[in-house]
Short mmCIF file of C-alpha atoms and ligand atoms in Angstrom, two decimals:
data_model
loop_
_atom_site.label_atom_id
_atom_site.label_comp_id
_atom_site.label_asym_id
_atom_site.label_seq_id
_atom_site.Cartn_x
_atom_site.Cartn_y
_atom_site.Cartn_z
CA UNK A 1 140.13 100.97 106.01
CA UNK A 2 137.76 100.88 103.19
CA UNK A 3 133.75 101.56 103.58
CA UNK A 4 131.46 99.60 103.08
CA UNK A 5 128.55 100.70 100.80
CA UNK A 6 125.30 98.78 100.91
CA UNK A 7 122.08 99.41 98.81
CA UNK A 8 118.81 98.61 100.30
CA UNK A 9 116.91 98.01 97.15
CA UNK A 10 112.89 97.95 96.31
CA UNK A 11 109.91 99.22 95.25
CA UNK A 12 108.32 101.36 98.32
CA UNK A 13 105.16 101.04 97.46
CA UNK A 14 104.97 103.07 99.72
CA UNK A 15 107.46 103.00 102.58
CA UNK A 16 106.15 101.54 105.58
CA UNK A 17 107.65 101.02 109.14
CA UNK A 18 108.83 98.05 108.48
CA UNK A 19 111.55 99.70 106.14
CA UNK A 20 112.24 102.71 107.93
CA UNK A 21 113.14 100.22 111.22
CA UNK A 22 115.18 97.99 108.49
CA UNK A 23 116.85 101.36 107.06
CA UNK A 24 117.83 102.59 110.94
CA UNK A 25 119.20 98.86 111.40
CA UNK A 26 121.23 99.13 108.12
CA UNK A 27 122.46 102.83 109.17
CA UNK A 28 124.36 101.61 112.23
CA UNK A 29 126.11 98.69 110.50
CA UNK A 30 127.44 100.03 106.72
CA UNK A 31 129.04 103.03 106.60
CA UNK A 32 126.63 104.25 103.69
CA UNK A 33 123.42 102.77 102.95
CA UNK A 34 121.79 103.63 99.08
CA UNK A 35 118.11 102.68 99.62
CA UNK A 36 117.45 102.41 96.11
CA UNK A 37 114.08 102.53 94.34
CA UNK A 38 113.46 100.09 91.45
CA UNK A 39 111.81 102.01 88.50
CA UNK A 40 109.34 99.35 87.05
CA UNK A 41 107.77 100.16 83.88
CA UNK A 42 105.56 96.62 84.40
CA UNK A 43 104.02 97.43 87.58
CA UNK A 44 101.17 100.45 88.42
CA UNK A 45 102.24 101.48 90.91
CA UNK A 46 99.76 103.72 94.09
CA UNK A 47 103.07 106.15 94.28
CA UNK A 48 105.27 107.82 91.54
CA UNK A 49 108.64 106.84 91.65
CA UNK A 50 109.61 110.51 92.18
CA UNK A 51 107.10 110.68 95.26
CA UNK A 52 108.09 107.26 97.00
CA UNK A 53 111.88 108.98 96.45
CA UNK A 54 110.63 112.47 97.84
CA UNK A 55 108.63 110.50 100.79
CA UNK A 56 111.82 108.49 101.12
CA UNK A 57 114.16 111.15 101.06
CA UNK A 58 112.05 113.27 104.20
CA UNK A 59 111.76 109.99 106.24
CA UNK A 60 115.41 109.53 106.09
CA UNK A 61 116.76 113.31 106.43
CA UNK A 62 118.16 112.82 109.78
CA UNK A 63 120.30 109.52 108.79
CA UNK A 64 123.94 111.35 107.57
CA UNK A 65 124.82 107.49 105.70
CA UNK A 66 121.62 106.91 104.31
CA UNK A 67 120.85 108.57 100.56
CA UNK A 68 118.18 107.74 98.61
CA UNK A 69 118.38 106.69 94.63
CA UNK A 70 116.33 105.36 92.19
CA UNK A 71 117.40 102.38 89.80
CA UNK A 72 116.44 100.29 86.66
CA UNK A 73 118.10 97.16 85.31
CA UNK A 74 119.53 94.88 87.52
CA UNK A 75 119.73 94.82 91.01
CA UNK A 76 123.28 93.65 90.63
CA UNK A 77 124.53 96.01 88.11
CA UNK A 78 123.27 99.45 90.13
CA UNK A 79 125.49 97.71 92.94
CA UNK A 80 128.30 98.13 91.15
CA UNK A 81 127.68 101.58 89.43
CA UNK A 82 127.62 102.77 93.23
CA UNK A 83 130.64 100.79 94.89
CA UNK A 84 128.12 98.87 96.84
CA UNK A 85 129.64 95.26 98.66
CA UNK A 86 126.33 94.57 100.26
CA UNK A 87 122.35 94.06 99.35
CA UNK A 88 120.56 94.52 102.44
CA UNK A 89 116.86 92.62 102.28
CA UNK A 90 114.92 92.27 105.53
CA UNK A 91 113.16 89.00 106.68
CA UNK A 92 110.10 88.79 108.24
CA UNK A 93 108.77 85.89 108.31
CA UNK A 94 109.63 82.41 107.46
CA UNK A 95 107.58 83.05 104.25
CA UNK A 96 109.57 85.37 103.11
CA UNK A 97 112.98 83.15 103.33
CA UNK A 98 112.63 80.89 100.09
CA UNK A 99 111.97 83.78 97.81
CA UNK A 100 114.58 85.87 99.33
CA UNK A 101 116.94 82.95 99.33
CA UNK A 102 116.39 82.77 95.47
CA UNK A 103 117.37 86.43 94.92
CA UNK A 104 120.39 86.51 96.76
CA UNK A 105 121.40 83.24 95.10
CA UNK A 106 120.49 84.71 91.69
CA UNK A 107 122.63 87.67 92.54
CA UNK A 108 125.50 85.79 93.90
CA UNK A 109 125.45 84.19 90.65
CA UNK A 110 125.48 86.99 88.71
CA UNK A 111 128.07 89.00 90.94
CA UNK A 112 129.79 86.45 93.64
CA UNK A 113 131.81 89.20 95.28
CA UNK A 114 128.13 91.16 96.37
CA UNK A 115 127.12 89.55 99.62
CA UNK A 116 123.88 89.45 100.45
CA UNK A 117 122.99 90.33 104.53
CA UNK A 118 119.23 89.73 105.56
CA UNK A 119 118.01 91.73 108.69
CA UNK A 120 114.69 91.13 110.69
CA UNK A 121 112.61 94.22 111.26
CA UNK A 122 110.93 94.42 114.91
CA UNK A 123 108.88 91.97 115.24
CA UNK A 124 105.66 94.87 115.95
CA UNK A 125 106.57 94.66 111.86
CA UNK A 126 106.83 91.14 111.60
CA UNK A 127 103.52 90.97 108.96
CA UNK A 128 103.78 94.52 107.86
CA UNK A 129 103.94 94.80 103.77
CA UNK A 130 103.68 97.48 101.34
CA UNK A 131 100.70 95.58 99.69
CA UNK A 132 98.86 94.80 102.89
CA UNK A 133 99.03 98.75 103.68
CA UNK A 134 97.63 99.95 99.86
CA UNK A 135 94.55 97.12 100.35
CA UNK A 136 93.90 98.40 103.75
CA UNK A 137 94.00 102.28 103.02
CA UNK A 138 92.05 101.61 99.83
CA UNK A 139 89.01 99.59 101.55
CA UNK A 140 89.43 102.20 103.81
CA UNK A 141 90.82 100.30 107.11
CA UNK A 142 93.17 102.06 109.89
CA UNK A 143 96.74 101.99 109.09
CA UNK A 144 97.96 104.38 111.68
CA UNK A 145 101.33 102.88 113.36
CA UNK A 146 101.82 100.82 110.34
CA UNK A 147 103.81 104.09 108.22
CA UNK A 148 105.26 107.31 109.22
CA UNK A 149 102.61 110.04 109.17
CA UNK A 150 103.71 111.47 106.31
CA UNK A 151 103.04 108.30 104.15
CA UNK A 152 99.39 107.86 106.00
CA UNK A 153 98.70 111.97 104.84
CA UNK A 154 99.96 111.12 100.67
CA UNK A 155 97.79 107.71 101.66
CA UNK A 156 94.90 110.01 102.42
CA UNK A 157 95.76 112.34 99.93
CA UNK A 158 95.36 110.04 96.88
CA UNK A 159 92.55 108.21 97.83
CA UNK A 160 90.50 110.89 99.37
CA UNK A 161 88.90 111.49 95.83
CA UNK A 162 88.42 107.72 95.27
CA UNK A 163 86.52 107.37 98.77
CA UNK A 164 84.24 110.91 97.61
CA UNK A 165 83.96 109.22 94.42
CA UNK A 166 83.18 106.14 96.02
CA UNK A 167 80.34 107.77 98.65
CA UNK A 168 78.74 109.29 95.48
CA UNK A 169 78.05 106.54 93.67
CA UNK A 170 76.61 104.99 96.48
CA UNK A 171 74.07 107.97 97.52
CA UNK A 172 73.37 107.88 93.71
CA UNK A 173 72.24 104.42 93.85
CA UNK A 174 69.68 105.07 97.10
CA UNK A 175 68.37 107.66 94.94
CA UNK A 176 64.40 106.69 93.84
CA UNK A 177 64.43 106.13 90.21
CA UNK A 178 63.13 108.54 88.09
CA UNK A 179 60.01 107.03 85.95
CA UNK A 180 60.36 107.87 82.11
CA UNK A 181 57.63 108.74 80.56
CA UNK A 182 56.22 106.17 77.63
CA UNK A 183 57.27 107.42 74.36
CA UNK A 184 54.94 108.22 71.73
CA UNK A 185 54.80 105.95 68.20
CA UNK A 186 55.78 107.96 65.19
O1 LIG B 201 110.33 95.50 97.49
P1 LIG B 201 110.38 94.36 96.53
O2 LIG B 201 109.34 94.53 95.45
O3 LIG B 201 110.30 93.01 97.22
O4 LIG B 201 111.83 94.43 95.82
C1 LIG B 201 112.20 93.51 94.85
C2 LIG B 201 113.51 93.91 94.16
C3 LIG B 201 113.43 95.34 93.65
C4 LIG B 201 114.65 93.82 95.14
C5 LIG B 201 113.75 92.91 93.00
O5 LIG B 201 112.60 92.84 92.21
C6 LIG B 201 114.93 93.31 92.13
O6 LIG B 201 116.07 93.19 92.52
N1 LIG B 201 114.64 93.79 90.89
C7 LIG B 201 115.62 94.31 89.95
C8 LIG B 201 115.81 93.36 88.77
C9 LIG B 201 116.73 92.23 89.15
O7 LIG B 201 117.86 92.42 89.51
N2 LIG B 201 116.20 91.01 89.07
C10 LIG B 201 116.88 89.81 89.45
C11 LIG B 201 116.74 89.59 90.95
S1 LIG B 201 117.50 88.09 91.41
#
């Protein structure tokens, strides 16, 4: 019997529980599962490719199917460079269907032999997102439970400075202004 070889692809920006639980659901139905990272010249992203694939590749150590890869182009094409059958997306909410719905129809289109298979994280996840997480951890806002622990330390990690930076600026402007002196005609 053949395997079957699914990618899990996106950007990780950064991992949250949301995909890890998606990742562990994906494990125990493909025999391999490629979470691929999409290298995006167009976005700035919070987290290098190489550290979102570093963070990934930790979280995921103890998964034998699961590898970890990073991708440009399309979606469709890395599929077939690694033997993949299967995109695996999660669903969360029913927000998240119509835009979905147009990807895997776009990449049925361009490939119809790669099925698409949609998977709901656990509904503790159901309104977790990688964006949500960055606004909350950069205004500063509790996002323990939300990623693995080693995402919350990089999280603290590279915006520690920004916060200092932040505090600084503030203090600065309690500060009483300093009077300058008149200054004398020439
Ligand atoms: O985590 P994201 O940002 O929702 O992932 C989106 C992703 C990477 C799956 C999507 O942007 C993608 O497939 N990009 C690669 C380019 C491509 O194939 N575009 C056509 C998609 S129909």
């Amino acid at each position: 019997m053949h395997k079957v070889i699914a990618i899990y692809p996106g950007s990780f920006d950064p991992p949250t529980n949301g995909h890890l639980d998606l990742i562990q659901r994906g494990s125990r139905i493909f025999d391999e599962l490629v979470v691929a990272i999409l290298r995006n010249p167009e976005k700035a992203p919070l987290f290098s490719v190489t550290e979102r694939a570093a963070m990934l590749e930790t979280l995921t150590k103890d998964y034998a199917n699961v590898r970890v890869d990073t991708f440009d182009g399309l979606t469709v094409d890395y599929a077939v460079k690694v033997n993949a059958t299967c995109v695996l997306r999660g669903i969360r909410a029913v927000s998240d269907y119509e835009y979905e719905l147009q990807m895997a129809l776009m990449n049925r289109k361009l490939r119809p032999d790669l099925e698409t298979v949609f998977m709901m994280p656990a509904d503790k996840y159901s309104y977790l997102s990688s964006r949500l997480v960055r606004e909350v951890a950069q205004l500063g806002g509790s996002i323990q439970g939300l990623v693995p622990e080693l995402v919350d330390q990089s999280l603290h990690a590279r915006l520690d400075p920004a916060y200092k930076l932040r505090d600084l600026v503030v203090e600065e402007a309690k500060l009483p202004k300093r009077k300058s002196k008149p200054r004398k005609k020439s």
